[in-house]
Amino acid sequence: MENIKLIATATFGLEAIVKREVESLGFKDIQVENGKVIFSAKLEDIPKANLWLRTADRVLLLVGEFKALSFEELFEKTKALPWGDLISKDGEFTVTGKSIKSKLYSVPDCQAIVKKSVVEKMKQKYNTEWFEETGAKYTIQVALLKDIATLTIDTSGVGLHKRGYRKEAMLAPLKETLAAALVQLSFWTHERVLLDPFCGSGTIAIEAAMIGRNIAPGLNRKFASEEWDIIPEGVWKKERVDAFKAIKHDRELKIYASDMDKRAIDIAKDNAFKAGVDDVIDFKARKFSTINIKNSFGVIITNPPYGERIGEKKQVDELYKQMGREFNDLRTWSKYIITSEENFEKLYGKKAAKKRKLYNGRIKIDYYQYFGPRPKKS
């Protein structure tokens, strides 16, 4: 199987960013749908996609897609797919599922039928009635949407937001993939100052530093497909070596991150150390109103707190008003603020130049973008 289709799943609102990343990696024949980006590749491209995609949730190997209106149809069409060419004889595989607006609405039944069908196909391929399932792990997903069944194998394992550097986090942290997207949606480049005055466990600053230094986000973790026989020997090692060589170790960055919670700063420093970017981020425990900003044409990207309880809500409302007063003086800076507060612009005192709806997990949030002037070219 030389030519394959891969699916980079995406959080709602980030499909265009994931597509841009897929294009930058040199992949072709790209299609964008709600929650996913589909592209042509080869088996040896699986390591590259997993190591380098910053904003995708997972990389799935598309095995087949067909209409299924009955369990018999689901069984037979699943069995017709080349499972034996993908899963090793000793492979351990599980089946997950979901069904939306489909006649086959019972997910457990669909999972059981797909599992049975794959086993039957594997029996034909390997000419055996028993499988030990002691080898590499494979997670098959059957997804039914409006009676169309899409069958995939997850190449990533745990989600791609699990970079490996964040062992600890504060309450309701940003997913690493979303933090990377916030940076890529801004006008920040490695030549400009970046400030996060509400850094929490440091995710935005760390993701920016990894982008600035060109550090592949998957370098410090493992992937399910690393154990697969179908990926040519040595490909994973080569891709990791190439990724290490691509790091811009000598690139100087000016990234500042602060939070009034000293424990958050201690966690952020530890996370930055594990990510290998602690030398380019200046962490400080302080209130945002005490920050002395001397640079021009900088970029603020931040996820300020928001209150759910009545007492907290009043405090947060006042904080947003204070942010508007403080940030208004930074006329040459661009400001990017993410929050679930629907009245943010009114509290902040200024309408955003652009607002983008996103999701952090299942929480709906808005990304308010206030563009400053472009810095003059030196």
mmCIF file of C-alpha atoms in Angstrom:
data_model
loop_
_atom_site.group_PDB
_atom_site.id
_atom_site.type_symbol
_atom_site.label_atom_id
_atom_site.label_comp_id
_atom_site.label_asym_id
_atom_site.label_seq_id
_atom_site.Cartn_x
_atom_site.Cartn_y
_atom_site.Cartn_z
ATOM 1 C CA MET A 1 0.000 0.000 0.000
ATOM 2 C CA GLU A 2 2.107 2.893 -1.232
ATOM 3 C CA ASN A 3 -0.545 5.585 -1.562
ATOM 4 C CA ILE A 4 -2.764 6.191 1.440
ATOM 5 C CA LYS A 5 -5.101 8.844 2.795
ATOM 6 C CA LEU A 6 -4.468 10.424 6.171
ATOM 7 C CA ILE A 7 -6.934 12.452 8.213
ATOM 8 C CA ALA A 8 -5.710 15.177 10.557
ATOM 9 C CA THR A 9 -8.608 15.720 12.948
ATOM 10 C CA ALA A 10 -9.115 19.300 14.098
ATOM 11 C CA THR A 11 -10.984 21.206 16.779
ATOM 12 C CA PHE A 12 -13.879 23.199 15.317
ATOM 13 C CA GLY A 13 -12.573 26.503 13.964
ATOM 14 C CA LEU A 14 -8.990 25.336 13.437
ATOM 15 C CA GLU A 15 -9.418 23.450 10.158
ATOM 16 C CA ALA A 16 -7.804 26.243 8.089
ATOM 17 C CA ILE A 17 -4.779 26.355 10.396
ATOM 18 C CA VAL A 18 -4.351 22.573 10.221
ATOM 19 C CA LYS A 19 -4.632 22.743 6.423
ATOM 20 C CA ARG A 20 -1.874 25.371 6.326
ATOM 21 C CA GLU A 21 0.365 23.088 8.383
ATOM 22 C CA VAL A 22 -0.383 20.092 6.172
ATOM 23 C CA GLU A 23 0.533 22.161 3.095
ATOM 24 C CA SER A 24 3.769 23.369 4.714
ATOM 25 C CA LEU A 25 4.818 19.741 5.229
ATOM 26 C CA GLY A 26 4.539 19.193 1.478
ATOM 27 C CA PHE A 27 1.402 17.055 1.363
ATOM 28 C CA LYS A 28 -0.917 17.266 -1.651
ATOM 29 C CA ASP A 29 -4.520 16.567 -2.635
ATOM 30 C CA ILE A 30 -5.874 18.261 0.482
ATOM 31 C CA GLN A 31 -9.579 18.355 1.380
ATOM 32 C CA VAL A 32 -11.049 20.295 4.280
ATOM 33 C CA GLU A 33 -14.233 19.167 6.028
ATOM 34 C CA ASN A 34 -15.775 20.010 9.385
ATOM 35 C CA GLY A 35 -13.370 18.813 12.048
ATOM 36 C CA LYS A 36 -10.831 17.234 9.709
ATOM 37 C CA VAL A 37 -8.283 17.721 6.941
ATOM 38 C CA ILE A 38 -7.808 14.806 4.524
ATOM 39 C CA PHE A 39 -4.642 14.477 2.442
ATOM 40 C CA SER A 40 -2.705 12.024 0.279
ATOM 41 C CA ALA A 41 0.457 10.475 1.677
ATOM 42 C CA LYS A 42 2.567 7.337 1.895
ATOM 43 C CA LEU A 43 3.029 5.010 4.844
ATOM 44 C CA GLU A 44 6.467 6.488 5.518
ATOM 45 C CA ASP A 45 4.834 9.922 5.889
ATOM 46 C CA ILE A 46 2.992 8.893 9.073
ATOM 47 C CA PRO A 47 5.968 9.773 11.347
ATOM 48 C CA LYS A 48 6.402 13.226 9.780
ATOM 49 C CA ALA A 49 2.719 14.107 10.164
ATOM 50 C CA ASN A 50 2.671 13.041 13.823
ATOM 51 C CA LEU A 51 5.943 14.729 14.746
ATOM 52 C CA TRP A 52 5.219 18.098 13.100
ATOM 53 C CA LEU A 53 1.492 18.877 13.202
ATOM 54 C CA ARG A 54 1.044 21.437 15.991
ATOM 55 C CA THR A 55 -2.693 22.158 15.843
ATOM 56 C CA ALA A 56 -4.236 18.829 14.780
ATOM 57 C CA ASP A 57 -5.769 16.530 17.418
ATOM 58 C CA ARG A 58 -4.827 13.194 15.833
ATOM 59 C CA VAL A 59 -3.588 11.615 12.609
ATOM 60 C CA LEU A 60 -5.844 8.817 11.364
ATOM 61 C CA LEU A 61 -5.163 6.341 8.564
ATOM 62 C CA LEU A 62 -8.248 6.157 6.338
ATOM 63 C CA VAL A 63 -9.008 2.506 5.565
ATOM 64 C CA GLY A 64 -12.391 2.852 3.849
ATOM 65 C CA GLU A 65 -15.589 4.854 3.476
ATOM 66 C CA PHE A 66 -18.990 3.581 2.333
ATOM 67 C CA LYS A 67 -22.741 3.835 2.821
ATOM 68 C CA ALA A 68 -24.181 1.453 5.432
ATOM 69 C CA LEU A 69 -27.910 1.171 6.069
ATOM 70 C CA SER A 70 -27.888 -2.250 7.738
ATOM 71 C CA PHE A 71 -25.614 -4.233 10.039
ATOM 72 C CA GLU A 72 -25.148 -6.816 7.286
ATOM 73 C CA GLU A 73 -23.983 -4.089 4.912
ATOM 74 C CA LEU A 74 -21.610 -2.723 7.551
ATOM 75 C CA PHE A 75 -20.176 -6.208 8.135
ATOM 76 C CA GLU A 76 -19.647 -7.119 4.474
ATOM 77 C CA LYS A 77 -18.204 -3.764 3.380
ATOM 78 C CA THR A 78 -15.876 -3.678 6.373
ATOM 79 C CA LYS A 79 -14.703 -7.208 5.562
ATOM 80 C CA ALA A 80 -13.886 -6.127 2.008
ATOM 81 C CA LEU A 81 -11.221 -3.706 3.273
ATOM 82 C CA PRO A 82 -7.496 -4.707 3.430
ATOM 83 C CA TRP A 83 -7.149 -5.140 7.198
ATOM 84 C CA GLY A 84 -4.599 -7.928 6.880
ATOM 85 C CA ASP A 85 -2.293 -5.598 4.958
ATOM 86 C CA LEU A 86 -2.353 -3.103 7.812
ATOM 87 C CA ILE A 87 -2.591 -5.044 11.077
ATOM 88 C CA SER A 88 0.109 -7.542 12.017
ATOM 89 C CA LYS A 89 -0.799 -11.134 12.877
ATOM 90 C CA ASP A 90 -0.119 -10.556 16.585
ATOM 91 C CA GLY A 91 -1.620 -7.059 16.585
ATOM 92 C CA GLU A 92 -3.859 -6.053 19.489
ATOM 93 C CA PHE A 93 -6.786 -4.034 18.181
ATOM 94 C CA THR A 94 -9.821 -2.368 19.712
ATOM 95 C CA VAL A 95 -12.764 -0.669 18.020
ATOM 96 C CA THR A 96 -14.234 2.680 19.039
ATOM 97 C CA GLY A 97 -17.242 4.299 17.425
ATOM 98 C CA LYS A 98 -19.669 7.159 17.048
ATOM 99 C CA SER A 99 -22.897 7.654 15.137
ATOM 100 C CA ILE A 100 -24.610 10.908 14.128
ATOM 101 C CA LYS A 101 -27.886 11.112 12.222
ATOM 102 C CA SER A 102 -27.528 7.535 10.940
ATOM 103 C CA LYS A 103 -29.866 4.565 10.702
ATOM 104 C CA LEU A 104 -27.268 2.478 12.531
ATOM 105 C CA TYR A 105 -27.434 4.465 15.759
ATOM 106 C CA SER A 106 -26.324 1.810 18.247
ATOM 107 C CA VAL A 107 -22.606 2.488 18.673
ATOM 108 C CA PRO A 108 -21.847 -0.670 20.744
ATOM 109 C CA ASP A 109 -23.486 -2.844 18.063
ATOM 110 C CA CYS A 110 -21.529 -1.116 15.290
ATOM 111 C CA GLN A 111 -18.277 -1.617 17.206
ATOM 112 C CA ALA A 112 -19.002 -5.327 17.760
ATOM 113 C CA ILE A 113 -19.852 -5.897 14.086
ATOM 114 C CA VAL A 114 -16.727 -4.109 12.852
ATOM 115 C CA LYS A 115 -14.580 -6.075 15.312
ATOM 116 C CA LYS A 116 -16.079 -9.385 14.134
ATOM 117 C CA SER A 117 -15.700 -8.400 10.478
ATOM 118 C CA VAL A 118 -12.034 -7.430 10.866
ATOM 119 C CA VAL A 119 -11.314 -10.713 12.675
ATOM 120 C CA GLU A 120 -12.912 -12.672 9.827
ATOM 121 C CA LYS A 121 -10.778 -10.823 7.271
ATOM 122 C CA MET A 122 -7.657 -11.433 9.362
ATOM 123 C CA LYS A 123 -8.459 -15.157 9.515
ATOM 124 C CA GLN A 124 -8.450 -15.241 5.709
ATOM 125 C CA LYS A 125 -5.205 -13.287 5.481
ATOM 126 C CA TYR A 126 -3.230 -15.274 8.048
ATOM 127 C CA ASN A 127 -4.997 -18.636 7.657
ATOM 128 C CA THR A 128 -5.606 -19.088 11.369
ATOM 129 C CA GLU A 129 -8.535 -19.247 13.783
ATOM 130 C CA TRP A 130 -6.739 -17.734 16.788
ATOM 131 C CA PHE A 131 -4.879 -14.460 17.324
ATOM 132 C CA GLU A 132 -2.703 -13.886 20.386
ATOM 133 C CA GLU A 133 -2.908 -10.065 20.217
ATOM 134 C CA THR A 134 0.418 -9.622 22.003
ATOM 135 C CA GLY A 135 1.973 -7.206 19.497
ATOM 136 C CA ALA A 136 1.529 -3.576 18.469
ATOM 137 C CA LYS A 137 -1.682 -1.785 19.379
ATOM 138 C CA TYR A 138 -4.195 -0.576 16.783
ATOM 139 C CA THR A 139 -7.307 1.487 17.498
ATOM 140 C CA ILE A 140 -9.936 1.204 14.759
ATOM 141 C CA GLN A 141 -12.687 3.801 14.684
ATOM 142 C CA VAL A 142 -16.034 3.397 12.941
ATOM 143 C CA ALA A 143 -17.655 6.798 12.487
ATOM 144 C CA LEU A 144 -21.151 6.983 11.023
ATOM 145 C CA LEU A 145 -22.413 10.336 9.756
ATOM 146 C CA LYS A 146 -25.688 10.466 7.833
ATOM 147 C CA ASP A 147 -25.357 6.730 7.001
ATOM 148 C CA ILE A 148 -21.798 7.078 5.658
ATOM 149 C CA ALA A 149 -19.358 4.854 7.539
ATOM 150 C CA THR A 150 -15.741 5.996 7.766
ATOM 151 C CA LEU A 151 -13.258 3.419 9.064
ATOM 152 C CA THR A 152 -9.854 4.576 10.260
ATOM 153 C CA ILE A 153 -6.890 3.434 12.348
ATOM 154 C CA ASP A 154 -5.439 5.923 14.834
ATOM 155 C CA THR A 155 -1.713 6.423 14.168
ATOM 156 C CA SER A 156 -1.137 8.803 17.089
ATOM 157 C CA GLY A 157 -2.200 6.992 20.235
ATOM 158 C CA VAL A 158 -2.807 9.658 22.874
ATOM 159 C CA GLY A 159 -3.907 12.998 21.412
ATOM 160 C CA LEU A 160 -1.314 15.207 19.745
ATOM 161 C CA HIS A 161 -1.850 17.909 22.368
ATOM 162 C CA LYS A 162 0.052 15.648 24.756
ATOM 163 C CA ARG A 163 3.525 16.974 23.900
ATOM 164 C CA GLY A 164 5.184 15.412 26.927
ATOM 165 C CA TYR A 165 6.337 18.594 28.641
ATOM 166 C CA ARG A 166 3.260 19.502 30.685
ATOM 167 C CA LYS A 167 3.195 17.209 33.705
ATOM 168 C CA GLU A 168 1.370 19.790 35.797
ATOM 169 C CA ALA A 169 -1.158 22.466 34.909
ATOM 170 C CA MET A 170 -3.406 24.989 36.596
ATOM 171 C CA LEU A 171 -7.199 24.702 36.523
ATOM 172 C CA ALA A 172 -8.817 24.755 33.035
ATOM 173 C CA PRO A 173 -5.563 25.016 31.047
ATOM 174 C CA LEU A 174 -5.462 25.656 27.327
ATOM 175 C CA LYS A 175 -4.785 22.571 25.228
ATOM 176 C CA GLU A 176 -1.329 22.763 23.697
ATOM 177 C CA THR A 177 -2.763 22.443 20.192
ATOM 178 C CA LEU A 178 -5.059 25.428 20.776
ATOM 179 C CA ALA A 179 -2.237 27.498 22.275
ATOM 180 C CA ALA A 180 -0.128 26.811 19.174
ATOM 181 C CA ALA A 181 -3.066 27.860 16.999
ATOM 182 C CA LEU A 182 -3.443 31.157 18.887
ATOM 183 C CA VAL A 183 0.193 31.960 18.131
ATOM 184 C CA GLN A 184 -0.160 31.015 14.473
ATOM 185 C CA LEU A 185 -3.330 33.122 14.140
ATOM 186 C CA SER A 186 -1.454 36.180 15.413
ATOM 187 C CA PHE A 187 1.094 38.395 13.653
ATOM 188 C CA TRP A 188 3.848 37.268 16.017
ATOM 189 C CA THR A 189 7.161 36.190 14.501
ATOM 190 C CA HIS A 190 10.395 35.194 16.204
ATOM 191 C CA GLU A 191 11.716 38.725 15.603
ATOM 192 C CA ARG A 192 9.020 40.376 17.758
ATOM 193 C CA VAL A 193 8.493 40.576 21.496
ATOM 194 C CA LEU A 194 5.764 38.298 22.880
ATOM 195 C CA LEU A 195 4.045 38.833 26.225
ATOM 196 C CA ASP A 196 1.537 36.650 28.076
ATOM 197 C CA PRO A 197 0.563 38.508 31.292
ATOM 198 C CA PHE A 198 -1.765 35.699 32.489
ATOM 199 C CA CYS A 199 0.438 32.731 31.616
ATOM 200 C CA GLY A 200 -0.835 30.099 34.070
ATOM 201 C CA SER A 201 1.232 26.960 33.439
ATOM 202 C CA GLY A 202 2.991 28.686 30.521
ATOM 203 C CA THR A 203 1.423 26.892 27.555
ATOM 204 C CA ILE A 204 1.122 29.872 25.174
ATOM 205 C CA ALA A 205 4.683 31.046 25.836
ATOM 206 C CA ILE A 206 6.089 27.520 25.516
ATOM 207 C CA GLU A 207 4.258 26.797 22.261
ATOM 208 C CA ALA A 208 5.449 30.145 20.857
ATOM 209 C CA ALA A 209 9.030 29.332 21.841
ATOM 210 C CA MET A 210 8.795 25.937 20.149
ATOM 211 C CA ILE A 211 7.483 27.609 16.992
ATOM 212 C CA GLY A 212 10.194 30.288 17.171
ATOM 213 C CA ARG A 213 12.926 27.681 17.571
ATOM 214 C CA ASN A 214 11.322 25.322 15.011
ATOM 215 C CA ILE A 215 11.042 22.474 17.518
ATOM 216 C CA ALA A 216 8.779 19.666 16.310
ATOM 217 C CA PRO A 217 5.960 19.353 18.873
ATOM 218 C CA GLY A 218 6.088 15.535 18.911
ATOM 219 C CA LEU A 219 9.791 15.104 19.631
ATOM 220 C CA ASN A 220 9.379 14.238 23.324
ATOM 221 C CA ARG A 221 6.641 11.616 23.113
ATOM 222 C CA LYS A 222 5.740 8.231 21.666
ATOM 223 C CA PHE A 223 3.115 7.314 19.059
ATOM 224 C CA ALA A 224 1.008 4.192 18.534
ATOM 225 C CA SER A 225 2.285 3.651 14.989
ATOM 226 C CA GLU A 226 5.945 3.511 16.075
ATOM 227 C CA GLU A 227 5.417 -0.228 16.667
ATOM 228 C CA TRP A 228 3.678 -0.950 13.365
ATOM 229 C CA ASP A 229 5.315 -3.349 10.911
ATOM 230 C CA ILE A 230 3.870 -1.565 7.862
ATOM 231 C CA ILE A 231 6.042 1.530 8.370
ATOM 232 C CA PRO A 232 9.461 0.867 6.803
ATOM 233 C CA GLU A 233 12.236 0.163 9.294
ATOM 234 C CA GLY A 234 14.282 3.199 10.239
ATOM 235 C CA VAL A 235 11.755 5.811 9.099
ATOM 236 C CA TRP A 236 10.797 6.929 12.614
ATOM 237 C CA LYS A 237 14.454 7.273 13.599
ATOM 238 C CA LYS A 238 15.278 9.255 10.444
ATOM 239 C CA GLU A 239 12.362 11.651 10.952
ATOM 240 C CA ARG A 240 13.385 12.263 14.566
ATOM 241 C CA VAL A 241 17.010 12.892 13.566
ATOM 242 C CA ASP A 242 15.884 15.301 10.835
ATOM 243 C CA ALA A 243 13.612 17.083 13.332
ATOM 244 C CA PHE A 244 16.485 17.522 15.792
ATOM 245 C CA LYS A 245 18.675 18.921 13.010
ATOM 246 C CA ALA A 246 15.934 21.412 12.078
ATOM 247 C CA ILE A 247 15.919 23.095 15.522
ATOM 248 C CA LYS A 248 17.169 26.699 15.465
ATOM 249 C CA HIS A 249 19.235 26.444 18.649
ATOM 250 C CA ASP A 250 20.911 29.833 18.210
ATOM 251 C CA ARG A 251 17.768 31.822 17.413
ATOM 252 C CA GLU A 252 17.215 34.509 20.030
ATOM 253 C CA LEU A 253 13.647 35.067 21.206
ATOM 254 C CA LYS A 254 12.092 37.693 23.457
ATOM 255 C CA ILE A 255 9.206 36.000 25.233
ATOM 256 C CA TYR A 256 7.884 37.251 28.565
ATOM 257 C CA ALA A 257 5.318 35.425 30.678
ATOM 258 C CA SER A 258 3.900 36.366 34.045
ATOM 259 C CA ASP A 259 1.172 35.437 36.494
ATOM 260 C CA MET A 260 0.258 36.674 39.967
ATOM 261 C CA ASP A 261 0.260 33.070 41.222
ATOM 262 C CA LYS A 262 3.820 32.083 42.176
ATOM 263 C CA ARG A 263 2.927 28.370 42.078
ATOM 264 C CA ALA A 264 1.770 28.782 38.469
ATOM 265 C CA ILE A 265 5.124 30.353 37.591
ATOM 266 C CA ASP A 266 7.014 27.483 39.227
ATOM 267 C CA ILE A 267 4.966 24.988 37.175
ATOM 268 C CA ALA A 268 5.466 27.035 33.995
ATOM 269 C CA LYS A 269 9.244 27.130 34.492
ATOM 270 C CA ASP A 270 9.345 23.363 34.973
ATOM 271 C CA ASN A 271 7.212 22.806 31.854
ATOM 272 C CA ALA A 272 9.465 25.119 29.810
ATOM 273 C CA PHE A 273 12.534 23.213 31.008
ATOM 274 C CA LYS A 274 10.999 19.899 29.923
ATOM 275 C CA ALA A 275 10.142 21.440 26.533
ATOM 276 C CA GLY A 276 13.726 22.661 26.107
ATOM 277 C CA VAL A 277 12.825 26.357 25.850
ATOM 278 C CA ASP A 278 13.428 27.633 29.393
ATOM 279 C CA ASP A 279 16.359 29.748 28.169
ATOM 280 C CA VAL A 280 14.184 31.934 25.910
ATOM 281 C CA ILE A 281 11.221 32.657 28.207
ATOM 282 C CA ASP A 282 11.422 35.183 31.036
ATOM 283 C CA PHE A 283 8.920 34.045 33.697
ATOM 284 C CA LYS A 284 7.981 36.337 36.587
ATOM 285 C CA ALA A 285 5.373 36.209 39.358
ATOM 286 C CA ARG A 286 3.601 39.588 39.282
ATOM 287 C CA LYS A 287 0.301 41.337 38.644
ATOM 288 C CA PHE A 288 -0.208 42.348 35.033
ATOM 289 C CA SER A 289 -0.678 46.003 36.047
ATOM 290 C CA THR A 290 2.906 46.127 37.361
ATOM 291 C CA ILE A 291 4.515 45.036 34.086
ATOM 292 C CA ASN A 292 6.861 47.724 32.750
ATOM 293 C CA ILE A 293 6.767 47.477 28.958
ATOM 294 C CA LYS A 294 9.568 49.282 27.156
ATOM 295 C CA ASN A 295 9.525 47.605 23.732
ATOM 296 C CA SER A 296 7.545 48.763 20.698
ATOM 297 C CA PHE A 297 5.596 46.677 18.171
ATOM 298 C CA GLY A 298 5.196 43.717 20.508
ATOM 299 C CA VAL A 299 2.447 41.112 20.629
ATOM 300 C CA ILE A 300 0.266 40.140 23.583
ATOM 301 C CA ILE A 301 -1.353 36.693 23.428
ATOM 302 C CA THR A 302 -3.182 35.753 26.593
ATOM 303 C CA ASN A 303 -5.917 33.695 28.222
ATOM 304 C CA PRO A 304 -7.070 35.819 31.181
ATOM 305 C CA PRO A 305 -9.184 34.345 33.987
ATOM 306 C CA TYR A 306 -12.964 34.332 33.830
ATOM 307 C CA GLY A 307 -15.427 33.937 36.696
ATOM 308 C CA GLU A 308 -18.304 31.500 37.000
ATOM 309 C CA ARG A 309 -19.464 32.419 40.525
ATOM 310 C CA ILE A 310 -21.114 35.796 41.251
ATOM 311 C CA GLY A 311 -18.260 37.102 43.396
ATOM 312 C CA GLU A 312 -15.631 36.015 40.883
ATOM 313 C CA LYS A 313 -17.647 37.468 38.005
ATOM 314 C CA LYS A 314 -17.478 40.960 39.499
ATOM 315 C CA GLN A 315 -13.732 40.696 40.008
ATOM 316 C CA VAL A 316 -13.159 39.436 36.476
ATOM 317 C CA ASP A 317 -15.364 42.168 34.987
ATOM 318 C CA GLU A 318 -13.206 44.746 36.741
ATOM 319 C CA LEU A 319 -10.055 42.974 35.514
ATOM 320 C CA TYR A 320 -11.243 43.206 31.891
ATOM 321 C CA LYS A 321 -11.950 46.915 32.325
ATOM 322 C CA GLN A 322 -8.466 47.390 33.765
ATOM 323 C CA MET A 323 -6.969 45.435 30.844
ATOM 324 C CA GLY A 324 -8.670 47.833 28.444
ATOM 325 C CA ARG A 325 -7.172 50.844 30.211
ATOM 326 C CA GLU A 326 -3.672 49.348 30.486
ATOM 327 C CA PHE A 327 -3.513 47.860 26.989
ATOM 328 C CA ASN A 328 -4.913 50.994 25.344
ATOM 329 C CA ASP A 329 -1.617 52.776 26.040
ATOM 330 C CA LEU A 330 0.268 50.133 24.040
ATOM 331 C CA ARG A 331 -0.666 51.696 20.717
ATOM 332 C CA THR A 332 2.038 49.947 18.664
ATOM 333 C CA TRP A 333 1.250 46.515 20.103
ATOM 334 C CA SER A 334 -1.091 43.857 18.760
ATOM 335 C CA LYS A 335 -3.289 42.193 21.386
ATOM 336 C CA TYR A 336 -4.908 38.756 21.139
ATOM 337 C CA ILE A 337 -7.201 37.762 23.990
ATOM 338 C CA ILE A 338 -9.151 34.528 24.393
ATOM 339 C CA THR A 339 -12.076 34.268 26.791
ATOM 340 C CA SER A 340 -15.507 32.726 27.224
ATOM 341 C CA GLU A 341 -16.927 36.065 28.446
ATOM 342 C CA GLU A 342 -19.471 37.116 25.807
ATOM 343 C CA ASN A 343 -19.488 40.755 26.969
ATOM 344 C CA PHE A 344 -15.704 41.068 26.804
ATOM 345 C CA GLU A 345 -15.600 43.882 24.220
ATOM 346 C CA LYS A 346 -18.003 46.007 26.251
ATOM 347 C CA LEU A 347 -15.981 45.482 29.427
ATOM 348 C CA TYR A 348 -12.651 45.985 27.644
ATOM 349 C CA GLY A 349 -13.952 49.202 26.146
ATOM 350 C CA LYS A 350 -13.098 48.552 22.513
ATOM 351 C CA LYS A 351 -14.469 46.446 19.679
ATOM 352 C CA ALA A 352 -12.031 43.892 18.299
ATOM 353 C CA ALA A 353 -10.780 44.209 14.730
ATOM 354 C CA LYS A 354 -11.571 40.530 14.331
ATOM 355 C CA LYS A 355 -13.283 37.875 16.465
ATOM 356 C CA ARG A 356 -12.962 34.135 15.928
ATOM 357 C CA LYS A 357 -15.082 31.438 17.571
ATOM 358 C CA LEU A 358 -13.063 28.503 18.905
ATOM 359 C CA TYR A 359 -13.354 25.675 21.409
ATOM 360 C CA ASN A 360 -11.093 24.655 24.288
ATOM 361 C CA GLY A 361 -12.320 21.116 24.831
ATOM 362 C CA ARG A 362 -16.090 21.592 25.008
ATOM 363 C CA ILE A 363 -15.911 25.198 26.206
ATOM 364 C CA LYS A 364 -16.910 27.770 23.583
ATOM 365 C CA ILE A 365 -14.509 30.690 23.557
ATOM 366 C CA ASP A 366 -13.859 33.744 21.396
ATOM 367 C CA TYR A 367 -10.482 34.988 20.183
ATOM 368 C CA TYR A 368 -10.505 38.787 20.194
ATOM 369 C CA GLN A 369 -7.869 40.284 17.906
ATOM 370 C CA TYR A 370 -6.717 43.895 18.177
ATOM 371 C CA PHE A 371 -4.196 44.673 15.448
ATOM 372 C CA GLY A 372 -1.422 47.195 15.991
ATOM 373 C CA PRO A 373 0.602 48.827 13.206
ATOM 374 C CA ARG A 374 3.187 46.753 11.370
ATOM 375 C CA PRO A 375 6.757 47.333 12.582
ATOM 376 C CA LYS A 376 9.014 49.169 10.176
ATOM 377 C CA LYS A 377 11.439 46.973 8.274
ATOM 378 C CA SER A 378 15.032 47.541 9.301
#
